[in-house]
Amino acid sequence: MLACGPPHFIFIILVLCCITSNCEAFTHRHGISRVTTISSSRKHSKPIHLLETLLRRFDGDFDNYQQLLADRKAGLEPREGGGHEHIHCTLSRLTTAPDHDRRPVRSESPNVIIALYYFNGDPGKIFRARCYTLHSSCPEEQQIEMRLWKLPACVTVAASNAGATGGSNAAVAAVISELAAFGGLVEHDELKGCEVFWSLATGSQDGKEGADPSNRLLAHMEGGGCCVESERSPGTMIRVEDELVLWDNELWINDRGFDVETGAFLYGNQRGVPYKMVRVVEEESNGLLSWTLGGDHKPR
């Protein structure tokens, strides 16, 4: 039948077959199962494009100071007390250096995000510095793979030093500058086995009263977690378990660490309650949290 059709029709059919084949090969190779599309009976103004939405939301500053105040009012202290530490997360997407060999991170993904986590609203107290790269085989994919990369210790130190005086933006700028001078990340910097997979939520339980269940993005680790060597105590292996929920203006992270040998709880919330961070804006419209950005926003 195809032999009887016009040449341009045959070409279109072949292209569609190739696209389908490539997407299925990627799904099989990475062990990713396609998520069933949401029923048409659910009302949406328009379909959510997963990668586009993730890139828009997973950017900027988030802070859990409001959660901290609620914990302390309830008598909950960190760790054994069942409460949370004051955590701030700053996320910045790299949009420069199109030349692959000159990128701070050498990845086939064009979507590279710097992530810095610090204590007590002080960008000089960075306790974790990561780079995330997002990977999707084609626009129709209902799951986005996020690979995690650790940053060299000298880069983290430079970021903390810059953040102590210049704030979170200065800390991110220092990371980019140091990575470029350092030659970028290499293969052994990737935390293989710790990949996180983002998807559009399809359930109704999200812990937020009256929230639209179709409006949140969820992330999980394959197999429930991964094992990494402690950066603070070389030779000690840590089992990491992590789940994330992302809305337009909130980021919840339930990140826990356990000693592989003893099973001892090392970090995270011991009641399993996520760190509930809200977006911080310079206009201070969400509870006067701009001081957590440091630098010029820090109280005099």
Coordinates of C-alpha atoms in Angstrom, one line a residue:
M1 CA 0.0 0.0 0.0
L2 CA 2.8 2.5 0.9
A3 CA 4.5 1.9 -2.5
C4 CA 1.4 3.3 -4.1
G5 CA 1.3 6.6 -2.1
P6 CA 3.0 9.9 -3.1
P7 CA 6.7 10.2 -2.1
H8 CA 6.2 13.0 0.5
F9 CA 3.5 10.8 2.3
I10 CA 6.0 7.9 2.6
F11 CA 8.7 10.2 4.0
I12 CA 6.3 11.5 6.7
I13 CA 5.4 8.0 7.7
L14 CA 9.0 7.0 8.0
V15 CA 9.8 10.1 10.1
L16 CA 7.0 9.3 12.5
C17 CA 8.1 5.7 12.8
C18 CA 11.7 6.9 13.7
I19 CA 10.4 9.3 16.4
T20 CA 8.3 6.6 18.0
S21 CA 11.1 4.1 17.9
N22 CA 13.6 6.5 19.5
C23 CA 11.2 7.4 22.3
E24 CA 10.5 3.7 23.1
A25 CA 14.2 2.9 23.0
F26 CA 14.9 5.6 25.6
T27 CA 12.1 4.5 27.8
H28 CA 13.3 0.9 27.7
R29 CA 17.0 1.8 28.2
H30 CA 16.3 3.9 31.3
G31 CA 13.6 1.7 32.9
I32 CA 11.0 4.5 32.6
S33 CA 7.4 3.6 32.4
R34 CA 5.0 5.9 30.7
V35 CA 2.4 7.5 33.0
T36 CA -1.2 7.1 31.8
T37 CA -2.6 10.4 30.6
I38 CA -5.1 12.1 32.9
S39 CA -8.7 11.2 32.1
S40 CA -10.5 13.7 29.9
S41 CA -13.2 13.9 32.5
R42 CA -10.8 16.0 34.7
K43 CA -11.2 19.7 33.9
H44 CA -8.1 21.5 32.7
S45 CA -7.7 24.9 31.1
K46 CA -4.9 23.4 29.1
P47 CA -2.5 20.4 29.2
I48 CA 0.6 20.9 31.4
H49 CA 3.9 20.5 29.5
L50 CA 6.0 18.7 32.1
L51 CA 9.5 20.0 31.1
E52 CA 8.3 23.6 30.5
T53 CA 6.5 23.7 33.9
L54 CA 9.4 22.1 35.7
L55 CA 11.9 24.6 34.3
R56 CA 9.6 27.5 35.2
R57 CA 8.9 26.4 38.8
F58 CA 12.3 24.8 39.7
D59 CA 14.0 28.2 39.8
G60 CA 14.5 30.9 42.3
D61 CA 14.7 30.9 46.1
F62 CA 12.7 28.8 48.6
D63 CA 12.7 29.0 52.4
N64 CA 11.0 27.1 55.3
Y65 CA 11.3 29.8 58.0
Q66 CA 7.5 29.8 58.4
Q67 CA 7.6 26.1 59.1
L68 CA 10.4 26.7 61.6
L69 CA 8.3 29.2 63.6
A70 CA 5.3 26.8 63.6
D71 CA 7.6 24.0 64.9
R72 CA 9.0 26.0 67.7
K73 CA 5.6 27.2 68.7
A74 CA 4.5 23.6 69.0
G75 CA 7.6 22.8 71.0
L76 CA 9.3 20.8 68.3
E77 CA 13.1 21.1 68.1
P78 CA 15.2 19.6 65.2
R79 CA 16.3 16.0 64.9
E80 CA 15.2 13.9 67.9
G81 CA 12.7 16.7 68.8
G82 CA 10.7 16.0 65.6
G83 CA 11.1 19.6 64.2
H84 CA 13.0 21.1 61.3
E85 CA 16.1 23.2 60.8
H86 CA 15.9 26.5 59.0
I87 CA 16.7 25.6 55.4
H88 CA 17.0 27.8 52.4
C89 CA 17.3 26.6 48.8
T90 CA 18.4 28.7 45.8
L91 CA 18.0 27.3 42.3
S92 CA 19.5 29.0 39.2
R93 CA 19.4 27.7 35.7
L94 CA 22.5 28.1 33.6
T95 CA 21.6 29.9 30.3
T96 CA 25.1 30.7 29.0
A97 CA 28.1 29.0 27.4
P98 CA 26.5 27.2 24.4
D99 CA 29.9 25.8 23.5
H100 CA 29.9 22.3 25.0
D101 CA 33.6 22.3 25.8
R102 CA 33.4 25.6 27.7
R103 CA 30.3 24.9 29.8
P104 CA 30.7 24.8 33.5
V105 CA 28.9 21.4 33.3
R106 CA 29.7 19.2 30.4
S107 CA 26.3 17.5 29.7
E108 CA 24.3 16.7 26.6
S109 CA 21.4 18.3 28.4
P110 CA 20.8 22.0 27.7
N111 CA 18.9 22.3 31.0
V112 CA 21.5 22.7 33.8
I113 CA 20.5 23.9 37.3
I114 CA 22.8 25.0 40.2
A115 CA 21.3 24.2 43.6
L116 CA 22.7 25.6 46.9
Y117 CA 21.3 24.8 50.3
Y118 CA 22.1 26.8 53.4
F119 CA 21.2 27.2 57.1
N120 CA 19.4 30.0 59.0
G121 CA 19.0 32.3 56.0
D122 CA 22.7 32.8 55.8
P123 CA 24.2 32.2 52.3
G124 CA 27.6 31.9 54.0
K125 CA 26.5 28.7 55.6
I126 CA 26.1 26.4 52.6
F127 CA 25.8 22.8 53.6
R128 CA 25.1 21.3 50.2
A129 CA 26.0 22.3 46.7
R130 CA 24.7 20.4 43.7
C131 CA 24.2 20.6 40.0
Y132 CA 21.2 19.1 38.4
T133 CA 20.8 18.2 34.7
L134 CA 17.4 17.4 33.2
H135 CA 16.9 14.8 30.5
S136 CA 13.9 14.0 28.4
S137 CA 13.9 12.0 25.2
C138 CA 11.0 13.8 23.5
P139 CA 8.3 16.4 24.4
E140 CA 5.6 13.7 24.9
E141 CA 7.5 12.1 27.8
Q142 CA 5.5 12.0 31.0
Q143 CA 8.6 11.6 33.2
I144 CA 11.8 13.8 33.4
E145 CA 15.1 12.3 34.6
M146 CA 17.1 14.6 36.8
R147 CA 20.7 13.6 37.3
L148 CA 22.6 14.8 40.4
W149 CA 26.2 16.1 40.4
K150 CA 28.3 17.0 43.4
L151 CA 30.5 20.1 43.3
P152 CA 34.2 20.1 44.2
A153 CA 34.8 21.1 47.8
C154 CA 36.7 24.2 46.6
V155 CA 33.7 25.4 44.6
T156 CA 31.4 25.1 47.7
V157 CA 33.9 27.0 49.8
A158 CA 34.1 29.8 47.2
A159 CA 30.3 29.9 47.1
S160 CA 30.0 30.2 50.9
N161 CA 32.6 33.0 51.0
A162 CA 30.8 34.9 48.3
G163 CA 27.4 34.3 49.8
A164 CA 28.5 35.5 53.2
T165 CA 28.9 39.1 51.9
G166 CA 27.1 39.2 48.6
G167 CA 24.0 37.0 49.2
S168 CA 22.6 34.0 47.3
N169 CA 23.1 35.5 43.9
A170 CA 26.8 36.1 44.6
A171 CA 27.1 32.5 45.8
V172 CA 25.6 31.2 42.5
A173 CA 27.9 33.5 40.5
A174 CA 30.9 32.1 42.4
V175 CA 29.9 28.5 41.6
I176 CA 29.7 29.3 37.9
S177 CA 33.0 31.1 37.9
E178 CA 34.8 28.5 39.9
L179 CA 33.5 25.6 37.8
A180 CA 34.6 27.3 34.6
A181 CA 38.1 27.8 36.1
F182 CA 38.1 24.3 37.5
G183 CA 37.4 22.8 34.0
G184 CA 33.8 21.9 34.7
L185 CA 32.4 18.8 36.2
V186 CA 33.5 15.4 35.0
E187 CA 32.0 11.9 35.0
H188 CA 33.1 11.0 38.5
D189 CA 31.3 14.0 39.9
E190 CA 27.9 12.5 38.9
L191 CA 26.0 10.7 41.7
K192 CA 25.1 7.7 39.7
G193 CA 22.2 5.7 41.0
C194 CA 20.7 8.8 42.7
E195 CA 18.7 10.0 39.7
V196 CA 15.4 11.6 40.5
F197 CA 12.3 11.3 38.3
W198 CA 9.8 14.1 37.9
S199 CA 6.2 13.5 36.9
L200 CA 2.8 15.2 36.9
A201 CA 0.7 14.2 40.0
T202 CA -2.4 12.2 39.2
G203 CA -3.6 11.5 42.8
S204 CA -5.7 13.7 45.1
Q205 CA -3.7 13.5 48.4
D206 CA -0.9 16.1 48.6
G207 CA -1.2 17.3 52.2
K208 CA -2.5 20.8 51.1
E209 CA -6.1 21.7 51.9
G210 CA -8.1 22.3 48.8
A211 CA -5.1 22.1 46.4
D212 CA -5.6 21.1 42.8
P213 CA -4.2 17.6 42.5
S214 CA -3.3 18.1 38.9
N215 CA -1.2 21.2 39.7
R216 CA 1.7 19.6 41.5
L217 CA 4.9 17.9 40.2
L218 CA 6.3 14.9 42.1
A219 CA 9.8 13.5 42.2
H220 CA 11.1 10.2 43.5
M221 CA 14.2 8.1 43.4
E222 CA 14.1 4.8 41.6
G223 CA 14.2 1.9 44.1
G224 CA 13.4 4.2 47.0
G225 CA 16.9 5.6 47.5
C226 CA 20.6 5.4 46.8
C227 CA 24.0 5.0 48.5
V228 CA 26.7 7.7 48.5
E229 CA 29.9 8.3 50.3
S230 CA 29.7 11.0 53.0
E231 CA 31.5 14.2 51.9
R232 CA 32.1 15.1 55.6
S233 CA 33.3 11.7 56.7
P234 CA 35.1 9.9 53.8
G235 CA 34.7 6.2 54.0
T236 CA 31.2 6.4 55.6
M237 CA 28.4 5.3 53.3
I238 CA 25.0 7.0 53.5
R239 CA 21.7 5.7 52.2
V240 CA 19.8 8.7 50.8
E241 CA 16.0 8.7 50.5
D242 CA 14.3 11.6 48.9
E243 CA 10.9 12.7 47.7
L244 CA 9.9 16.2 46.4
V245 CA 6.7 18.0 45.6
L246 CA 6.7 21.2 43.6
W247 CA 4.0 23.9 43.0
D248 CA 4.3 27.3 41.6
N249 CA 5.3 28.9 44.9
E250 CA 6.2 26.0 47.2
L251 CA 8.9 23.3 47.2
W252 CA 8.6 20.4 49.7
I253 CA 11.7 18.2 50.2
N254 CA 11.6 15.0 52.3
D255 CA 15.3 14.3 52.3
R256 CA 16.7 11.7 54.8
G257 CA 20.1 10.1 55.3
F258 CA 21.0 6.8 57.1
D259 CA 24.3 5.2 58.0
V260 CA 24.5 2.1 55.8
E261 CA 26.3 0.0 58.4
T262 CA 24.4 0.9 61.6
G263 CA 21.1 2.2 60.2
A264 CA 21.5 5.3 62.4
F265 CA 19.4 8.4 61.3
L266 CA 21.9 11.0 60.1
Y267 CA 19.8 13.9 58.8
G268 CA 16.3 15.0 57.7
N269 CA 13.1 15.1 59.7
Q270 CA 12.7 12.0 62.0
R271 CA 8.9 12.2 61.7
G272 CA 9.1 12.0 57.9
V273 CA 7.6 15.5 57.5
P274 CA 9.0 17.3 54.5
Y275 CA 10.8 20.6 54.7
K276 CA 8.0 22.9 53.4
M277 CA 9.7 25.8 51.7
V278 CA 7.8 28.7 50.1
R279 CA 9.1 30.9 47.3
V280 CA 11.0 34.0 48.4
V281 CA 10.6 37.2 46.4
E282 CA 12.5 40.5 46.8
E283 CA 9.2 42.4 47.1
E284 CA 8.6 40.7 50.4
S285 CA 5.1 39.8 49.6
N286 CA 5.2 36.4 51.2
G287 CA 5.9 37.0 54.8
L288 CA 9.0 39.2 54.8
L289 CA 11.4 36.5 53.9
S290 CA 13.7 38.5 51.6
W291 CA 16.2 38.8 54.4
T292 CA 17.0 35.1 53.8
L293 CA 18.6 36.0 50.4
G294 CA 21.5 37.7 52.3
G295 CA 23.6 40.4 50.8
D296 CA 21.8 43.8 50.5
H297 CA 18.6 42.1 51.9
K298 CA 20.2 41.3 55.2
P299 CA 18.9 43.4 58.2
R300 CA 21.4 46.1 59.2

